[in-house]
Short mmCIF file of C-alpha atoms and ligand atoms in Angstrom, two decimals:
data_model
loop_
_atom_site.label_atom_id
_atom_site.label_comp_id
_atom_site.label_asym_id
_atom_site.label_seq_id
_atom_site.Cartn_x
_atom_site.Cartn_y
_atom_site.Cartn_z
CA MET A 201 -24.85 -1.21 -61.33
CA GLU A 202 -26.78 -1.76 -58.15
CA ASN A 203 -23.58 -1.39 -56.15
CA GLN A 204 -22.80 1.85 -57.83
CA THR A 205 -26.17 3.29 -56.89
CA GLN A 206 -25.70 2.25 -53.32
CA THR A 207 -22.31 3.85 -53.12
CA GLY A 208 -23.77 6.96 -54.62
CA GLN A 209 -26.48 6.99 -51.99
CA GLU A 210 -23.98 6.41 -49.23
CA ASN A 211 -21.93 9.35 -50.43
CA LEU A 212 -25.01 11.46 -50.54
CA SER A 213 -25.99 10.56 -47.00
CA GLN A 214 -22.46 11.26 -45.83
CA LEU A 215 -22.60 14.60 -47.55
CA LYS A 216 -25.96 15.28 -45.94
CA SER A 217 -24.60 14.54 -42.50
CA MET A 218 -21.69 16.84 -43.22
CA PHE A 219 -24.11 19.68 -43.87
CA SER A 220 -26.04 18.96 -40.73
CA ASP A 221 -22.81 18.72 -38.69
CA TYR A 222 -21.69 22.01 -40.09
CA GLN A 223 -25.01 23.61 -39.31
CA LYS A 224 -24.81 22.25 -35.79
CA LYS A 225 -21.38 23.84 -35.34
CA GLN A 226 -22.78 27.15 -36.52
CA THR A 227 -25.47 27.02 -33.87
CA GLN A 228 -23.03 25.73 -31.28
CA SER A 229 -20.95 28.86 -31.55
CA THR A 230 -24.06 30.92 -30.92
CA ASN A 231 -24.90 28.71 -27.96
CA ARG A 232 -22.49 30.69 -25.82
CA LYS A 233 -24.93 32.86 -24.00
CA SER A 234 -24.88 35.96 -21.89
CA ARG A 235 -26.23 35.76 -18.36
CA GLU A 236 -29.59 37.16 -19.47
CA ASP A 237 -29.88 34.85 -22.45
CA LEU A 238 -29.11 31.94 -20.21
CA LEU A 239 -31.65 32.89 -17.58
CA ALA A 240 -34.23 33.27 -20.33
CA LYS A 241 -33.75 29.57 -20.97
CA TYR A 242 -34.88 28.67 -17.45
CA PHE A 243 -38.57 28.08 -16.98
CA VAL A 244 -39.33 28.98 -13.39
CA PRO A 245 -43.05 29.04 -12.51
CA ARG A 246 -43.59 32.01 -10.19
CA LYS A 247 -46.77 33.76 -11.27
CA THR A 248 -50.11 32.59 -9.88
CA LYS A 249 -50.83 30.94 -13.21
CA GLU A 250 -48.29 29.80 -15.79
CA ILE A 251 -48.84 28.05 -19.10
CA PHE A 252 -46.20 25.62 -20.30
CA ARG A 253 -46.12 23.42 -23.38
CA ILE A 254 -43.87 20.37 -23.34
CA LEU A 255 -42.03 19.95 -26.65
CA PRO A 256 -41.53 16.61 -28.38
CA PRO A 257 -38.11 15.25 -27.34
CA LYS A 258 -35.17 15.43 -29.74
CA ALA A 259 -34.03 12.13 -31.29
CA GLY A 260 -32.66 9.78 -28.64
CA LYS A 261 -33.86 11.95 -25.77
CA LYS A 262 -36.74 11.46 -23.33
CA HIS A 263 -39.74 13.71 -22.66
CA ILE A 264 -38.52 14.03 -19.09
CA GLU A 265 -34.77 13.83 -18.68
CA GLU A 266 -32.94 13.05 -15.46
CA ALA A 267 -29.83 14.91 -14.32
CA PHE A 268 -27.96 15.41 -11.07
CA PHE A 269 -27.02 18.55 -9.23
CA HIS A 270 -25.67 19.30 -5.80
CA VAL A 271 -27.72 21.67 -3.68
CA VAL A 272 -25.26 23.35 -1.36
CA THR A 273 -24.40 26.51 0.51
CA THR A 274 -21.99 28.88 -1.23
CA ASN A 275 -20.48 32.26 -0.44
CA ALA A 276 -22.33 35.31 -1.70
CA ALA A 277 -21.94 39.07 -2.00
CA GLY A 278 -21.79 41.03 1.24
CA GLY A 279 -20.11 38.14 3.05
CA LYS A 280 -23.43 36.31 3.13
CA LYS A 281 -24.15 32.65 2.55
CA LYS A 282 -26.38 31.50 -0.28
CA HIS A 283 -28.32 28.38 0.59
CA GLY A 284 -29.72 26.06 -2.02
CA THR A 285 -27.16 26.84 -4.72
CA VAL A 286 -27.70 24.28 -7.47
CA ILE A 287 -24.42 23.00 -8.94
CA TYR A 288 -23.78 20.60 -11.83
CA CYS A 289 -22.32 17.25 -10.71
CA PRO A 290 -19.64 15.87 -13.05
CA ALA A 291 -19.69 12.39 -11.48
CA HIS A 292 -23.37 11.85 -12.24
CA ASN A 293 -23.65 13.83 -15.49
CA ASP A 294 -20.37 13.43 -17.37
CA PRO A 295 -19.17 10.35 -19.26
CA LYS A 296 -17.14 7.95 -17.15
CA VAL A 297 -13.37 8.31 -17.25
CA PRO A 298 -10.58 5.70 -17.29
CA LYS A 299 -9.45 4.55 -13.86
CA LEU A 300 -5.75 5.18 -13.39
CA GLY A 301 -3.33 2.97 -11.50
CA THR A 302 -0.66 4.24 -9.12
CA ASP A 303 1.67 4.52 -12.13
CA GLY A 304 -0.75 6.96 -13.72
CA LYS A 305 -1.64 4.55 -16.50
CA PRO A 306 -5.21 3.42 -17.22
CA LEU A 307 -6.15 0.17 -15.47
CA LEU A 308 -7.50 -2.56 -17.73
CA ASP A 309 -10.21 -5.10 -16.99
CA SER A 310 -9.90 -8.84 -17.72
CA ASN A 311 -10.88 -8.21 -21.36
CA GLY A 312 -8.15 -5.64 -21.78
CA ALA A 313 -10.59 -2.76 -21.92
CA PRO A 314 -9.93 0.32 -19.78
CA MET A 315 -11.79 0.30 -16.46
CA LEU A 316 -14.13 3.24 -16.19
CA VAL A 317 -15.12 5.20 -13.11
CA PRO A 318 -17.36 8.26 -12.61
CA ALA A 319 -15.66 11.58 -13.32
CA PRO A 320 -14.20 13.00 -10.11
CA CYS A 321 -16.49 15.29 -8.10
CA PRO A 322 -15.23 16.86 -4.86
CA LEU A 323 -18.78 17.19 -3.53
CA CYS A 324 -19.66 13.52 -4.14
CA ALA A 325 -16.32 12.69 -2.52
CA ARG A 326 -17.28 14.69 0.53
CA HIS A 327 -20.56 12.77 0.71
CA LYS A 328 -18.63 9.50 0.65
CA THR A 329 -16.14 10.57 3.33
CA TRP A 330 -18.94 11.58 5.68
CA LEU A 331 -20.75 8.27 5.19
CA ALA A 332 -17.52 6.41 5.96
CA LYS A 333 -17.34 8.13 9.36
CA GLN A 334 -20.40 6.21 10.54
CA ASP A 335 -19.73 3.47 13.12
CA PRO A 336 -20.28 0.20 11.24
CA SER A 337 -20.74 -1.89 14.41
CA LEU A 338 -24.53 -1.35 14.31
CA LYS A 339 -24.99 -2.94 10.92
CA GLY A 340 -27.89 -5.40 10.95
CA ILE A 341 -29.08 -4.52 14.48
CA LYS A 342 -32.67 -3.31 14.76
CA LYS A 343 -33.25 -0.15 16.79
CA GLU A 344 -35.56 -1.92 19.27
CA ASN A 345 -32.81 -4.45 20.03
CA MET A 346 -30.11 -1.86 20.76
CA ASN A 347 -28.74 -1.33 24.24
CA ASP A 348 -28.20 2.17 25.64
CA LEU A 349 -24.64 2.38 24.42
CA GLN A 350 -25.65 1.31 20.93
CA LEU A 351 -28.43 3.88 20.92
CA VAL A 352 -25.86 6.58 21.62
CA VAL A 353 -23.77 5.34 18.71
CA LYS A 354 -26.86 5.29 16.53
CA ALA A 355 -27.69 8.88 17.38
CA LYS A 356 -24.17 9.85 16.37
CA ASN A 357 -24.46 7.90 13.14
CA ASP A 358 -27.72 9.68 12.37
CA GLU A 359 -26.01 13.05 12.86
CA ILE A 360 -23.23 12.01 10.50
CA TYR A 361 -25.76 10.80 7.96
CA LYS A 362 -27.57 14.13 8.11
CA GLU A 363 -24.32 15.93 7.31
CA ALA A 364 -23.46 13.41 4.58
CA ILE A 365 -26.68 13.85 2.60
CA LYS A 366 -26.08 17.59 2.42
CA TRP A 367 -23.25 16.75 0.02
CA ASP A 368 -25.03 14.09 -2.01
CA ALA A 369 -25.94 14.84 -5.62
CA LYS A 370 -29.70 15.23 -5.97
CA LYS A 371 -31.79 13.89 -8.81
CA PHE A 372 -33.63 16.48 -10.90
CA TYR A 373 -36.02 16.16 -13.82
CA ILE A 374 -35.72 18.42 -16.83
CA VAL A 375 -38.49 19.07 -19.34
CA ARG A 376 -37.99 20.96 -22.59
CA GLY A 377 -40.79 23.26 -23.60
CA ILE A 378 -42.27 26.69 -24.27
CA ASP A 379 -43.37 29.24 -21.70
CA LYS A 380 -46.64 30.35 -23.30
CA GLY A 381 -46.48 33.56 -21.31
CA LEU A 382 -43.05 34.38 -22.78
CA GLU A 383 -43.01 32.82 -26.24
CA LYS A 384 -40.35 35.26 -27.43
CA ASP A 385 -37.78 33.44 -25.27
CA GLY A 386 -38.20 30.29 -27.37
CA VAL A 387 -37.28 26.88 -26.00
CA LYS A 388 -36.87 26.73 -22.22
CA PHE A 389 -35.99 24.08 -19.67
CA TRP A 390 -38.06 23.34 -16.61
CA ARG A 391 -35.92 21.73 -13.92
CA PHE A 392 -37.40 20.34 -10.74
CA LYS A 393 -36.15 18.16 -7.94
CA HIS A 394 -37.07 14.56 -7.36
CA ASN A 395 -39.18 14.16 -4.23
CA TYR A 396 -38.77 11.00 -2.18
CA LYS A 397 -42.15 11.51 -0.53
CA ASN A 398 -43.91 11.51 -3.89
CA GLN A 399 -45.05 15.07 -3.29
CA GLY A 400 -42.94 16.76 -5.94
CA THR A 401 -43.63 18.37 -9.28
CA LEU A 402 -43.22 15.10 -11.16
CA ASP A 403 -45.84 13.48 -8.96
CA LYS A 404 -48.30 16.20 -9.92
CA LEU A 405 -47.32 16.22 -13.59
CA LEU A 406 -47.29 12.51 -14.47
CA PRO A 407 -50.95 11.68 -13.70
CA ILE A 408 -52.08 14.66 -15.83
CA LEU A 409 -49.90 13.60 -18.76
CA GLU A 410 -50.97 9.99 -18.48
CA ASP A 411 -54.61 10.93 -18.29
CA TYR A 412 -54.25 13.12 -21.37
CA MET A 413 -52.60 10.27 -23.24
CA THR A 414 -55.36 7.75 -22.47
CA SER A 415 -58.34 10.07 -22.81
CA GLN A 416 -57.11 11.82 -25.98
CA GLN A 417 -55.14 8.91 -27.43
CA ALA A 418 -52.40 11.42 -28.19
CA ASP A 419 -48.87 12.31 -27.14
CA PHE A 420 -49.11 15.31 -24.79
CA SER A 421 -45.99 16.79 -26.43
CA ASP A 422 -47.11 16.40 -30.05
CA ALA A 423 -46.88 19.68 -31.99
CA MET A 424 -50.37 19.19 -33.43
CA THR A 425 -52.26 17.03 -30.94
CA GLY A 426 -50.45 17.85 -27.70
CA THR A 427 -51.65 20.13 -24.93
CA ASP A 428 -50.67 23.28 -23.09
CA LEU A 429 -50.47 22.85 -19.33
CA ASN A 430 -51.91 25.23 -16.76
CA ILE A 431 -49.69 25.44 -13.72
CA ILE A 432 -51.32 27.02 -10.68
CA MET A 433 -48.85 28.33 -8.12
CA THR A 434 -49.38 29.07 -4.47
CA ASP A 435 -47.36 30.33 -1.52
CA SER A 436 -46.59 27.59 0.90
CA GLU A 437 -45.11 28.10 4.35
CA PHE A 438 -42.64 25.75 5.91
CA ASN A 439 -40.35 26.37 8.88
CA GLY A 440 -41.08 30.08 8.77
CA HIS A 441 -40.11 30.41 5.11
CA VAL A 442 -42.53 31.08 2.28
CA TYR A 443 -41.99 28.93 -0.77
CA LYS A 444 -43.52 29.01 -4.21
CA ALA A 445 -45.23 25.69 -4.70
CA ILE A 446 -47.34 24.14 -7.39
CA SER A 447 -50.89 23.67 -6.22
CA ALA A 448 -52.24 22.09 -9.39
CA ILE A 449 -51.42 21.21 -12.99
CA THR A 450 -54.14 20.74 -15.59
CA ALA A 451 -54.15 19.96 -19.30
CA LYS A 452 -55.84 22.66 -21.38
CA GLY A 453 -56.78 20.29 -24.19
CA LYS A 454 -55.70 19.49 -27.73
CA SER A 455 -54.16 22.44 -29.57
CA PRO A 456 -51.38 23.08 -32.06
CA LEU A 457 -48.10 24.20 -30.51
CA HIS A 458 -48.36 27.52 -32.36
CA ALA A 459 -50.63 29.00 -35.02
CA ASP A 460 -47.66 29.75 -37.27
CA PRO A 461 -46.16 26.50 -38.64
CA GLN A 462 -42.78 28.20 -39.11
CA VAL A 463 -42.52 29.22 -35.47
CA MET A 464 -43.60 25.72 -34.53
CA GLN A 465 -40.84 24.19 -36.65
CA VAL A 466 -38.15 26.44 -35.19
CA TRP A 467 -39.13 25.40 -31.67
CA VAL A 468 -39.33 21.69 -32.49
CA ASP A 469 -35.96 21.76 -34.30
CA ASP A 470 -34.13 23.87 -31.69
CA ASP A 471 -30.88 22.09 -30.80
CA VAL A 472 -30.20 23.72 -27.44
CA SER A 473 -30.05 21.07 -24.75
CA TRP A 474 -30.23 21.34 -20.98
CA ARG A 475 -26.47 20.89 -20.95
CA ASP A 476 -26.10 24.24 -22.74
CA VAL A 477 -28.25 25.87 -20.06
CA PHE A 478 -27.50 24.28 -16.68
CA LEU A 479 -23.75 24.70 -17.05
CA PRO A 480 -21.07 23.62 -14.58
CA LYS A 481 -20.18 26.55 -12.39
CA LYS A 482 -16.78 28.16 -12.51
CA ALA A 483 -15.00 31.40 -11.80
CA PRO A 484 -12.23 33.28 -13.63
CA ASN A 485 -9.07 31.19 -14.07
CA THR A 486 -10.61 28.20 -12.36
CA THR A 487 -11.99 25.04 -13.89
CA PRO A 488 -15.40 23.72 -12.85
CA TYR A 489 -13.50 21.02 -10.92
CA GLU A 490 -11.53 23.61 -8.95
CA PHE A 491 -14.74 25.50 -8.32
CA LEU A 492 -16.29 22.35 -6.82
CA GLU A 493 -13.20 21.85 -4.66
CA MET A 494 -13.63 25.35 -3.31
CA VAL A 495 -17.33 24.74 -2.63
CA ALA A 496 -16.41 21.56 -0.74
CA GLY A 497 -13.91 23.53 1.31
CA GLY A 498 -16.31 26.40 2.03
CA THR A 499 -14.17 28.82 0.02
CA SER A 500 -16.30 29.20 -3.13
CA PRO A 501 -15.47 32.43 -4.97
CA TYR A 502 -18.20 34.98 -5.60
CA TRP A 503 -18.90 38.21 -7.43
CA GLU A 504 -19.00 41.03 -4.87
CA ASP A 505 -21.40 43.66 -6.18
CA THR A 506 -22.65 45.20 -2.93
CA ASP A 507 -20.66 48.38 -3.56
CA GLN A 508 -21.63 49.66 -7.00
CA THR A 509 -18.33 51.51 -7.32
CA ASN A 510 -16.19 48.52 -6.42
CA LYS A 511 -17.53 45.36 -7.98
CA HIS A 512 -15.01 42.56 -7.96
CA TRP A 513 -14.36 38.88 -7.50
CA VAL A 514 -13.65 37.50 -4.04
CA PHE A 515 -11.72 34.26 -3.60
CA PRO A 516 -11.72 33.48 0.15
CA GLY A 517 -8.26 32.34 1.21
CA ARG A 518 -6.82 32.69 -2.30
CA PRO A 519 -5.50 36.24 -2.76
CA ASP A 520 -3.45 35.05 -5.74
CA LEU A 521 -6.52 33.90 -7.69
CA GLU A 522 -8.48 36.90 -6.53
CA GLU A 523 -5.92 39.33 -7.88
CA LYS A 524 -5.69 37.45 -11.15
CA ALA A 525 -9.46 37.41 -11.52
CA ASN A 526 -9.73 41.13 -10.97
CA THR A 527 -6.87 42.28 -13.15
CA ARG A 528 -6.89 40.08 -16.21
CA THR A 529 -7.91 41.52 -19.58
CA MET A 530 -10.38 40.34 -22.17
CA ASN A 531 -7.62 38.91 -24.34
CA LEU A 532 -6.31 36.61 -21.68
CA ASP A 533 -9.50 34.72 -21.10
CA SER A 534 -11.38 35.06 -24.32
CA ASP A 535 -10.48 31.73 -25.87
CA ASP A 536 -10.62 29.44 -22.85
CA ASP A 537 -13.79 27.67 -23.89
CA ASP A 538 -13.48 27.96 -27.62
CA PHE A 539 -10.33 25.96 -28.16
CA GLU A 540 -11.06 24.16 -31.42
CA GLN A 541 -9.11 21.33 -32.94
CA ALA A 542 -8.68 19.92 -36.43
CA SER A 543 -11.82 18.15 -37.59
CA ASP A 544 -10.02 14.82 -38.21
CA LEU A 545 -8.72 14.86 -34.65
CA ASN A 546 -12.24 15.16 -33.35
CA GLU A 547 -13.23 12.07 -35.29
CA GLU A 548 -10.61 10.02 -33.51
CA LEU A 549 -11.71 11.32 -30.14
CA PRO A 550 -15.48 11.13 -30.27
CA ARG A 551 -15.84 11.95 -26.59
CA VAL A 552 -14.46 15.41 -27.12
CA THR A 553 -17.41 16.28 -29.33
CA ILE A 554 -19.93 15.73 -26.56
CA SER A 555 -21.36 19.15 -25.99
CA ASN A 556 -20.56 19.58 -22.32
CA ILE A 557 -16.93 18.54 -22.53
CA THR A 558 -14.74 21.55 -22.86
CA PRO A 559 -10.99 21.28 -23.36
CA ASP A 560 -10.25 22.41 -19.83
CA LYS A 561 -12.51 19.71 -18.44
CA VAL A 562 -10.76 17.04 -20.45
CA GLY A 563 -7.56 18.22 -18.83
CA THR A 564 -9.15 17.74 -15.45
CA PHE A 565 -10.15 14.19 -16.25
CA THR A 566 -6.64 13.04 -17.01
CA ASP A 567 -5.23 14.74 -13.95
CA ASP A 568 -7.71 13.38 -11.52
CA ALA A 569 -9.14 10.17 -12.84
CA THR A 570 -8.91 8.31 -9.57
CA ASP A 571 -11.45 6.92 -7.17
CA LEU A 572 -14.02 9.37 -5.92
CA GLY A 573 -12.97 8.49 -2.40
CA LYS A 574 -9.42 9.62 -3.01
CA GLU A 575 -10.58 13.06 -4.01
CA THR A 576 -11.53 13.93 -0.49
CA LEU A 577 -7.92 13.71 0.57
CA ALA A 578 -7.14 16.42 -1.92
CA ALA A 579 -10.21 18.42 -1.00
CA ALA A 580 -9.75 18.32 2.74
CA PRO A 581 -6.82 20.75 3.13
CA VAL A 582 -8.80 23.37 1.25
CA ALA A 583 -11.06 23.62 4.25
CA ALA A 584 -8.34 25.13 6.41
CA PRO A 585 -8.41 28.74 5.22
CA VAL A 586 -12.20 29.02 5.39
CA ALA A 587 -12.23 31.17 8.45
CA ALA A 588 -10.31 34.03 6.92
CA PRO A 589 -12.28 35.55 4.05
CA VAL A 590 -9.98 37.85 2.21
CA ALA A 591 -10.83 41.50 2.53
CA ALA A 592 -11.85 43.48 -0.50
CA PRO A 593 -8.87 45.89 -0.72
CA VAL A 594 -6.92 43.48 -2.92
CA ALA A 595 -9.20 44.42 -5.74
CA ALA A 596 -9.36 48.11 -4.97
CA PRO A 597 -6.72 49.40 -7.40
CA VAL A 598 -8.42 47.79 -10.39
CA ALA A 599 -9.35 50.29 -13.06
CA GLU A 600 -13.03 50.63 -13.85
CA THR A 601 -12.73 49.50 -17.43
CA GLN A 602 -11.18 46.24 -16.35
CA VAL A 603 -13.90 45.60 -13.84
CA ALA A 604 -16.44 45.91 -16.63
CA ASP A 605 -14.68 43.12 -18.53
CA VAL A 606 -14.42 40.91 -15.52
CA SER A 607 -18.10 41.11 -14.70
CA ASP A 608 -18.89 39.02 -17.77
CA ASP A 609 -17.96 36.01 -15.74
CA VAL A 610 -20.98 36.41 -13.53
CA THR A 611 -22.65 34.36 -16.23
CA ASP A 612 -20.77 31.31 -15.12
CA ASN A 613 -20.81 31.92 -11.43
CA ASP A 614 -24.30 32.95 -10.74
CA SER A 615 -26.55 31.69 -13.46
CA ASP A 616 -28.83 30.05 -10.94
CA SER A 617 -29.63 32.95 -8.67
CA ASN A 618 -33.26 34.07 -8.85
CA SER A 619 -33.88 31.38 -11.35
CA ASP A 620 -34.72 28.24 -9.49
CA TYR A 621 -37.73 28.65 -7.34
CA ASP A 622 -37.34 27.43 -3.82
CA ASP A 623 -38.33 23.82 -3.63
CA LEU A 624 -39.96 22.78 -0.42
CA PRO A 625 -37.16 21.14 1.54
CA PHE A 626 -38.67 17.68 1.62
ZN1 LIG B 734 -21.04 15.22 -7.49
#
């Protein structure tokens, strides 16, 4: 009798989880966002005073999450360069992938389990190759003990190191919350860079949150007993550039998240994660991996919108991809990201259900699951055609209606522009 009840309860809980899974899928399909919707999910303090409320973390998540992005220079409209482009790093953010042997089969460890390595990232690979160029003969020698020749080598090593760190993935913190000045946008994500000099946003935020916790004996993110945060912004000058910087953060004091309990619940329950917002970059007919390869080679594609009557994609050095990007139709690209599989298949491959893994990325994993270091070999030749940006005329004959379709992809390519405030470069 007891057993029967238990089984009944188990069934019920299984059924419950089915409903919640199904609901999740429903919201997942609406998680595909337009460029504007996506930008509305970024919290970027810019006004002199901003008010932000940190939301309680979802189950299994932290109040302040850590994620990694490359901050690099990419090509931009008008043949310009865009500095400080923030790009998702697969090696640091994606699940590890099986390491493949020279025969293409997964290598096993001594327990017979597949050996795992970080997902390949052409930018991390570039970082590694640069580091390897340093002269190792100085290892363990203190600067004051170096002779003149060694000092010359050291200076060279320092130059190499400076180039190498440009390609390194940078640690960012991400906080989920509500912009009290723009409540209609709902849940947003505040992303800021780790600062090695302890002068970053986190270093200003943590003492305030800790103080609130001890003085109020409450969780700063609690929907009832948490606090709104005042963020005071200022213009800060460095190296001739003016940056938006946080001058102070203060806790406003205990208050409910929102006067309307229903609104409050919607915000607290919102399933959108930072992975739905800070997406890997890509361009038409290219995977995020290929996009990273092009960034590493200096040939990152971009949406050319300088001439209002001739907006089009530019793929430096790749006229084939450029033509394809500017002539394809809606039908050809519509289902790239939405490739769904039978539900029982998903159960056998739990990794596929992780939100940021799209079918095209899974393809990339199996193709390229080798050492990060190896990737540079593949990435290096891409650098060759950098010098010759392809002229616009390729795209000229494209009919206007097609261009309108194509522009949808700006979502993927340029979701960061205007959205991340300039961090001080230290
Ligand atoms: Zn990387």
